[in-house]
């Protein structure tokens, strides 16, 4: 599958992978900073953003999609960073194609399976009759009956587009719902990844628990861990601290402004 991507800067490739319901657009501040030192490639995973839709979605397929993109762009020795679902894609890719990754950064995601905490969001989005909606605020109001958190609604509304004069969801909601069990499942990693790997945890998030750390260390033998005072959306809640943490791990030039 030919994934859509955004590329800024020059140098060693730094690939950024978003989470569920996200897109390459989520990385604006982070991509802008690191584009001074790297070729930053922000990717739309399948069924997200401007990438193609497909009825199937699992981590092996998404890793293969990323390999196809790396081959098309002649990318080797990449720096790979992924958040949430994108973190699992990054782990899967590094384990399947270790020669293509020099350093790995995983943001608030473990290897294990997760409980179903997202289906209700998909159902809420699918339940909105967009044919009678004219404005984003109308969709927000419709979602508010099911989704109380306005920040969550605003994040989901980033997937709302105007298509030929009508509102539409850019993400492939029916495929995401059908494949959500595969998205939630634990990774089946073929071999350990023995290159430097940074796992960034949100202190107020339960996505990476203490019991997950030992399992991660088995599969990522050079892993190190940093916690930041955030919830699950580490890079959005504390962008400066996040950038500094990643820059230090990647050995960004000492004279660079952070």
mmCIF file of C-alpha atoms in Angstrom:
data_model
loop_
_atom_site.group_PDB
_atom_site.id
_atom_site.type_symbol
_atom_site.label_atom_id
_atom_site.label_comp_id
_atom_site.label_asym_id
_atom_site.label_seq_id
_atom_site.Cartn_x
_atom_site.Cartn_y
_atom_site.Cartn_z
ATOM 1 C CA UNK A 1 0.000 0.000 0.000
ATOM 2 C CA UNK A 2 1.345 3.427 -0.975
ATOM 3 C CA UNK A 3 1.101 5.451 2.234
ATOM 4 C CA UNK A 4 0.706 9.207 2.251
ATOM 5 C CA UNK A 5 3.462 11.093 4.057
ATOM 6 C CA UNK A 6 4.845 14.550 4.715
ATOM 7 C CA UNK A 7 8.604 15.128 4.457
ATOM 8 C CA UNK A 8 10.539 18.134 5.775
ATOM 9 C CA UNK A 9 14.244 18.714 6.331
ATOM 10 C CA UNK A 10 17.341 16.824 5.281
ATOM 11 C CA UNK A 11 19.639 14.280 6.868
ATOM 12 C CA UNK A 12 19.100 10.902 8.451
ATOM 13 C CA UNK A 13 15.424 9.920 8.122
ATOM 14 C CA UNK A 14 13.280 10.249 11.254
ATOM 15 C CA UNK A 15 9.913 8.551 10.713
ATOM 16 C CA UNK A 16 6.940 9.593 12.877
ATOM 17 C CA UNK A 17 3.915 7.302 13.319
ATOM 18 C CA UNK A 18 0.629 8.496 14.823
ATOM 19 C CA UNK A 19 -1.896 6.643 16.974
ATOM 20 C CA UNK A 20 -5.480 5.499 16.395
ATOM 21 C CA UNK A 21 -7.690 8.237 14.873
ATOM 22 C CA UNK A 22 -4.557 10.337 14.272
ATOM 23 C CA UNK A 23 -2.622 11.436 11.208
ATOM 24 C CA UNK A 24 0.691 12.904 10.120
ATOM 25 C CA UNK A 25 -0.712 16.331 11.009
ATOM 26 C CA UNK A 26 -0.476 15.460 14.731
ATOM 27 C CA UNK A 27 3.312 15.907 14.676
ATOM 28 C CA UNK A 28 3.471 19.590 13.624
ATOM 29 C CA UNK A 29 5.607 21.055 16.423
ATOM 30 C CA UNK A 30 7.756 17.940 16.782
ATOM 31 C CA UNK A 31 8.345 17.603 13.036
ATOM 32 C CA UNK A 32 9.220 21.286 12.698
ATOM 33 C CA UNK A 33 11.846 21.099 15.436
ATOM 34 C CA UNK A 34 13.584 17.953 14.236
ATOM 35 C CA UNK A 35 13.494 18.969 10.559
ATOM 36 C CA UNK A 36 16.490 21.216 11.321
ATOM 37 C CA UNK A 37 18.609 18.109 11.894
ATOM 38 C CA UNK A 38 16.870 15.211 10.144
ATOM 39 C CA UNK A 39 14.667 14.363 7.209
ATOM 40 C CA UNK A 40 11.407 14.088 9.143
ATOM 41 C CA UNK A 41 8.818 11.852 7.493
ATOM 42 C CA UNK A 42 5.380 11.982 9.113
ATOM 43 C CA UNK A 43 3.280 9.059 7.899
ATOM 44 C CA UNK A 44 -0.460 8.479 7.573
ATOM 45 C CA UNK A 45 -1.033 4.815 8.437
ATOM 46 C CA UNK A 46 -3.571 2.822 6.422
ATOM 47 C CA UNK A 47 -7.209 3.866 6.931
ATOM 48 C CA UNK A 48 -6.008 7.170 8.423
ATOM 49 C CA UNK A 49 -5.271 10.631 7.088
ATOM 50 C CA UNK A 50 -4.756 10.726 3.337
ATOM 51 C CA UNK A 51 -3.546 7.131 3.022
ATOM 52 C CA UNK A 52 -5.620 4.533 1.180
ATOM 53 C CA UNK A 53 -8.458 2.630 2.810
ATOM 54 C CA UNK A 54 -8.412 -1.164 3.136
ATOM 55 C CA UNK A 55 -10.693 -3.701 4.775
ATOM 56 C CA UNK A 56 -7.804 -5.374 6.629
ATOM 57 C CA UNK A 57 -5.567 -3.843 9.272
ATOM 58 C CA UNK A 58 -3.111 -5.486 11.646
ATOM 59 C CA UNK A 59 0.440 -4.842 12.761
ATOM 60 C CA UNK A 60 2.114 -7.150 10.270
ATOM 61 C CA UNK A 61 0.317 -5.405 7.409
ATOM 62 C CA UNK A 62 1.114 -1.954 8.762
ATOM 63 C CA UNK A 63 4.787 -2.904 9.126
ATOM 64 C CA UNK A 64 4.752 -4.113 5.527
ATOM 65 C CA UNK A 65 3.181 -0.816 4.450
ATOM 66 C CA UNK A 66 6.011 1.035 6.168
ATOM 67 C CA UNK A 67 8.608 -1.194 4.501
ATOM 68 C CA UNK A 68 7.084 -0.384 1.111
ATOM 69 C CA UNK A 69 7.376 3.325 1.887
ATOM 70 C CA UNK A 70 10.997 2.939 3.023
ATOM 71 C CA UNK A 71 11.810 1.047 -0.172
ATOM 72 C CA UNK A 72 10.097 3.667 -2.337
ATOM 73 C CA UNK A 73 12.063 6.464 -0.654
ATOM 74 C CA UNK A 74 15.324 4.455 -0.429
ATOM 75 C CA UNK A 75 15.398 4.825 3.347
ATOM 76 C CA UNK A 76 17.897 2.844 5.394
ATOM 77 C CA UNK A 77 19.244 3.335 8.915
ATOM 78 C CA UNK A 78 16.090 5.132 9.977
ATOM 79 C CA UNK A 79 15.200 6.662 13.311
ATOM 80 C CA UNK A 80 11.700 5.403 14.066
ATOM 81 C CA UNK A 81 9.266 7.037 16.500
ATOM 82 C CA UNK A 82 5.701 5.948 17.150
ATOM 83 C CA UNK A 83 2.938 6.907 19.578
ATOM 84 C CA UNK A 84 0.253 4.508 20.847
ATOM 85 C CA UNK A 85 -0.912 2.364 17.889
ATOM 86 C CA UNK A 86 1.959 3.864 15.916
ATOM 87 C CA UNK A 87 4.259 2.691 18.701
ATOM 88 C CA UNK A 88 3.127 -0.873 18.147
ATOM 89 C CA UNK A 89 3.681 -0.477 14.403
ATOM 90 C CA UNK A 90 7.188 0.811 15.127
ATOM 91 C CA UNK A 91 7.957 -2.118 17.439
ATOM 92 C CA UNK A 92 6.645 -4.615 14.881
ATOM 93 C CA UNK A 93 8.665 -2.995 12.083
ATOM 94 C CA UNK A 94 11.872 -2.926 14.134
ATOM 95 C CA UNK A 95 11.479 -6.589 15.048
ATOM 96 C CA UNK A 96 10.671 -7.666 11.483
ATOM 97 C CA UNK A 97 13.187 -5.451 9.694
ATOM 98 C CA UNK A 98 15.914 -4.632 12.258
ATOM 99 C CA UNK A 99 18.478 -3.645 9.617
ATOM 100 C CA UNK A 100 16.247 -0.729 8.586
ATOM 101 C CA UNK A 101 16.180 0.884 12.050
ATOM 102 C CA UNK A 102 19.082 2.491 13.927
ATOM 103 C CA UNK A 103 17.201 3.845 16.944
ATOM 104 C CA UNK A 104 13.659 3.376 18.172
ATOM 105 C CA UNK A 105 11.409 5.663 20.227
ATOM 106 C CA UNK A 106 8.092 4.353 21.555
ATOM 107 C CA UNK A 107 5.654 6.786 23.149
ATOM 108 C CA UNK A 108 3.318 5.420 25.850
ATOM 109 C CA UNK A 109 2.725 1.951 24.464
ATOM 110 C CA UNK A 110 3.577 -1.582 25.588
ATOM 111 C CA UNK A 111 3.661 -4.938 23.810
ATOM 112 C CA UNK A 112 0.607 -6.435 25.531
ATOM 113 C CA UNK A 113 -3.054 -6.468 24.541
ATOM 114 C CA UNK A 114 -5.353 -3.685 25.689
ATOM 115 C CA UNK A 115 -8.962 -3.501 26.798
ATOM 116 C CA UNK A 116 -11.640 -2.158 24.465
ATOM 117 C CA UNK A 117 -11.771 1.545 25.260
ATOM 118 C CA UNK A 118 -12.255 2.917 21.739
ATOM 119 C CA UNK A 119 -15.179 1.111 20.092
ATOM 120 C CA UNK A 120 -17.676 3.521 21.613
ATOM 121 C CA UNK A 121 -15.835 6.388 19.911
ATOM 122 C CA UNK A 122 -16.062 4.671 16.533
ATOM 123 C CA UNK A 123 -19.756 3.940 17.115
ATOM 124 C CA UNK A 124 -20.388 7.563 18.099
ATOM 125 C CA UNK A 125 -18.727 8.842 14.924
ATOM 126 C CA UNK A 126 -20.567 6.355 12.736
ATOM 127 C CA UNK A 127 -23.887 7.289 14.352
ATOM 128 C CA UNK A 128 -23.656 10.935 13.261
ATOM 129 C CA UNK A 129 -25.753 11.609 10.164
ATOM 130 C CA UNK A 130 -23.324 13.852 8.326
ATOM 131 C CA UNK A 131 -25.773 14.357 5.461
ATOM 132 C CA UNK A 132 -27.769 16.768 7.626
ATOM 133 C CA UNK A 133 -24.722 18.499 9.140
ATOM 134 C CA UNK A 134 -23.419 21.769 7.749
ATOM 135 C CA UNK A 135 -20.793 22.845 10.253
ATOM 136 C CA UNK A 136 -18.145 21.297 12.458
ATOM 137 C CA UNK A 137 -19.933 22.631 15.535
ATOM 138 C CA UNK A 138 -23.030 20.634 14.534
ATOM 139 C CA UNK A 139 -20.985 17.424 14.520
ATOM 140 C CA UNK A 140 -19.376 18.364 17.822
ATOM 141 C CA UNK A 141 -22.800 18.841 19.370
ATOM 142 C CA UNK A 142 -23.996 15.500 18.011
ATOM 143 C CA UNK A 143 -20.936 13.733 19.435
ATOM 144 C CA UNK A 144 -21.311 15.413 22.829
ATOM 145 C CA UNK A 145 -24.278 13.227 23.755
ATOM 146 C CA UNK A 146 -21.941 10.213 23.808
ATOM 147 C CA UNK A 147 -18.461 11.694 24.279
ATOM 148 C CA UNK A 148 -18.271 14.020 27.290
ATOM 149 C CA UNK A 149 -14.635 15.085 26.953
ATOM 150 C CA UNK A 150 -14.374 18.120 24.634
ATOM 151 C CA UNK A 151 -10.648 17.498 24.012
ATOM 152 C CA UNK A 152 -11.417 13.989 22.745
ATOM 153 C CA UNK A 153 -14.148 15.371 20.494
ATOM 154 C CA UNK A 154 -11.817 18.016 19.084
ATOM 155 C CA UNK A 155 -9.220 15.362 18.353
ATOM 156 C CA UNK A 156 -11.767 13.187 16.540
ATOM 157 C CA UNK A 157 -13.071 16.197 14.619
ATOM 158 C CA UNK A 158 -9.637 16.602 13.069
ATOM 159 C CA UNK A 159 -10.763 13.712 10.836
ATOM 160 C CA UNK A 160 -13.732 15.680 9.498
ATOM 161 C CA UNK A 161 -13.318 16.995 5.947
ATOM 162 C CA UNK A 162 -15.370 18.757 3.319
ATOM 163 C CA UNK A 163 -15.805 16.409 0.383
ATOM 164 C CA UNK A 164 -17.541 17.909 -2.650
ATOM 165 C CA UNK A 165 -19.462 20.303 -0.458
ATOM 166 C CA UNK A 166 -20.468 17.691 2.117
ATOM 167 C CA UNK A 167 -18.954 16.764 5.462
ATOM 168 C CA UNK A 168 -17.292 13.339 5.614
ATOM 169 C CA UNK A 169 -15.006 11.320 7.853
ATOM 170 C CA UNK A 170 -11.544 10.962 6.364
ATOM 171 C CA UNK A 171 -10.751 7.791 8.320
ATOM 172 C CA UNK A 172 -12.200 4.388 7.353
ATOM 173 C CA UNK A 173 -14.471 3.919 10.364
ATOM 174 C CA UNK A 174 -16.062 0.602 9.396
ATOM 175 C CA UNK A 175 -12.648 -0.997 8.795
ATOM 176 C CA UNK A 176 -11.289 0.367 12.074
ATOM 177 C CA UNK A 177 -14.231 -1.120 13.942
ATOM 178 C CA UNK A 178 -13.924 -4.495 12.206
ATOM 179 C CA UNK A 179 -10.162 -4.645 12.821
ATOM 180 C CA UNK A 180 -10.119 -3.110 16.284
ATOM 181 C CA UNK A 181 -9.617 -6.547 17.956
ATOM 182 C CA UNK A 182 -6.400 -6.915 15.931
ATOM 183 C CA UNK A 183 -5.342 -3.361 16.806
ATOM 184 C CA UNK A 184 -5.858 -4.075 20.515
ATOM 185 C CA UNK A 185 -4.008 -7.412 20.515
ATOM 186 C CA UNK A 186 -0.514 -8.093 21.841
ATOM 187 C CA UNK A 187 2.378 -8.051 19.403
ATOM 188 C CA UNK A 188 3.951 -11.281 18.227
ATOM 189 C CA UNK A 189 7.538 -10.176 17.770
ATOM 190 C CA UNK A 190 9.749 -12.584 15.803
ATOM 191 C CA UNK A 191 13.153 -11.727 17.323
ATOM 192 C CA UNK A 192 14.542 -9.318 19.941
ATOM 193 C CA UNK A 193 15.593 -5.880 18.730
ATOM 194 C CA UNK A 194 19.095 -5.207 20.023
ATOM 195 C CA UNK A 195 19.593 -1.538 19.152
ATOM 196 C CA UNK A 196 19.007 1.537 21.332
ATOM 197 C CA UNK A 197 15.317 1.939 22.168
ATOM 198 C CA UNK A 198 13.662 4.652 24.243
ATOM 199 C CA UNK A 199 10.253 4.113 25.844
ATOM 200 C CA UNK A 200 8.596 7.333 27.004
ATOM 201 C CA UNK A 201 5.784 6.928 29.515
ATOM 202 C CA UNK A 202 3.105 9.343 30.644
ATOM 203 C CA UNK A 203 3.040 9.473 34.441
ATOM 204 C CA UNK A 204 -0.742 9.884 34.481
ATOM 205 C CA UNK A 205 -1.288 7.173 31.873
ATOM 206 C CA UNK A 206 -1.750 3.450 32.507
ATOM 207 C CA UNK A 207 -0.701 2.373 29.018
ATOM 208 C CA UNK A 208 2.788 1.327 30.199
ATOM 209 C CA UNK A 209 2.660 -0.209 33.655
ATOM 210 C CA UNK A 210 5.561 -1.401 35.761
ATOM 211 C CA UNK A 211 4.771 -5.015 34.873
ATOM 212 C CA UNK A 212 5.087 -4.145 31.169
ATOM 213 C CA UNK A 213 8.671 -2.959 31.569
ATOM 214 C CA UNK A 214 10.154 -6.414 32.106
ATOM 215 C CA UNK A 215 8.417 -7.774 29.009
ATOM 216 C CA UNK A 216 9.670 -4.830 26.977
ATOM 217 C CA UNK A 217 13.247 -5.404 28.163
ATOM 218 C CA UNK A 218 13.124 -8.999 26.888
ATOM 219 C CA UNK A 219 12.162 -7.933 23.366
ATOM 220 C CA UNK A 220 14.115 -4.662 23.243
ATOM 221 C CA UNK A 221 17.426 -5.510 24.823
ATOM 222 C CA UNK A 222 18.864 -1.968 24.820
ATOM 223 C CA UNK A 223 15.713 -0.295 26.085
ATOM 224 C CA UNK A 224 15.667 2.668 28.431
ATOM 225 C CA UNK A 225 12.689 4.363 30.039
ATOM 226 C CA UNK A 226 11.702 7.953 30.744
ATOM 227 C CA UNK A 227 8.493 9.192 32.384
ATOM 228 C CA UNK A 228 7.045 12.647 31.758
ATOM 229 C CA UNK A 229 4.273 14.403 33.747
ATOM 230 C CA UNK A 230 1.516 13.775 31.210
ATOM 231 C CA UNK A 231 -1.347 11.519 30.283
ATOM 232 C CA UNK A 232 -1.322 9.348 27.177
ATOM 233 C CA UNK A 233 -0.780 12.250 24.740
ATOM 234 C CA UNK A 234 2.788 12.909 25.851
ATOM 235 C CA UNK A 235 3.992 14.928 22.860
ATOM 236 C CA UNK A 236 0.843 17.090 22.792
ATOM 237 C CA UNK A 237 0.707 17.785 26.538
ATOM 238 C CA UNK A 238 4.408 18.506 27.103
ATOM 239 C CA UNK A 239 5.910 19.193 23.659
ATOM 240 C CA UNK A 240 9.049 20.919 24.939
ATOM 241 C CA UNK A 241 9.921 18.215 27.472
ATOM 242 C CA UNK A 242 9.112 15.569 24.881
ATOM 243 C CA UNK A 243 11.380 17.172 22.265
ATOM 244 C CA UNK A 244 14.224 17.523 24.776
ATOM 245 C CA UNK A 245 13.902 13.879 25.825
ATOM 246 C CA UNK A 246 13.921 12.577 22.260
ATOM 247 C CA UNK A 247 16.742 14.932 21.207
ATOM 248 C CA UNK A 248 18.961 13.726 24.038
ATOM 249 C CA UNK A 249 18.330 10.098 23.119
ATOM 250 C CA UNK A 250 19.019 10.693 19.425
ATOM 251 C CA UNK A 251 22.182 12.665 20.277
ATOM 252 C CA UNK A 252 20.981 15.795 18.526
ATOM 253 C CA UNK A 253 23.885 18.250 18.128
ATOM 254 C CA UNK A 254 24.734 19.964 21.428
ATOM 255 C CA UNK A 255 24.595 23.465 19.945
ATOM 256 C CA UNK A 256 21.049 23.027 18.663
ATOM 257 C CA UNK A 257 18.265 25.198 20.134
ATOM 258 C CA UNK A 258 15.667 23.224 22.070
#
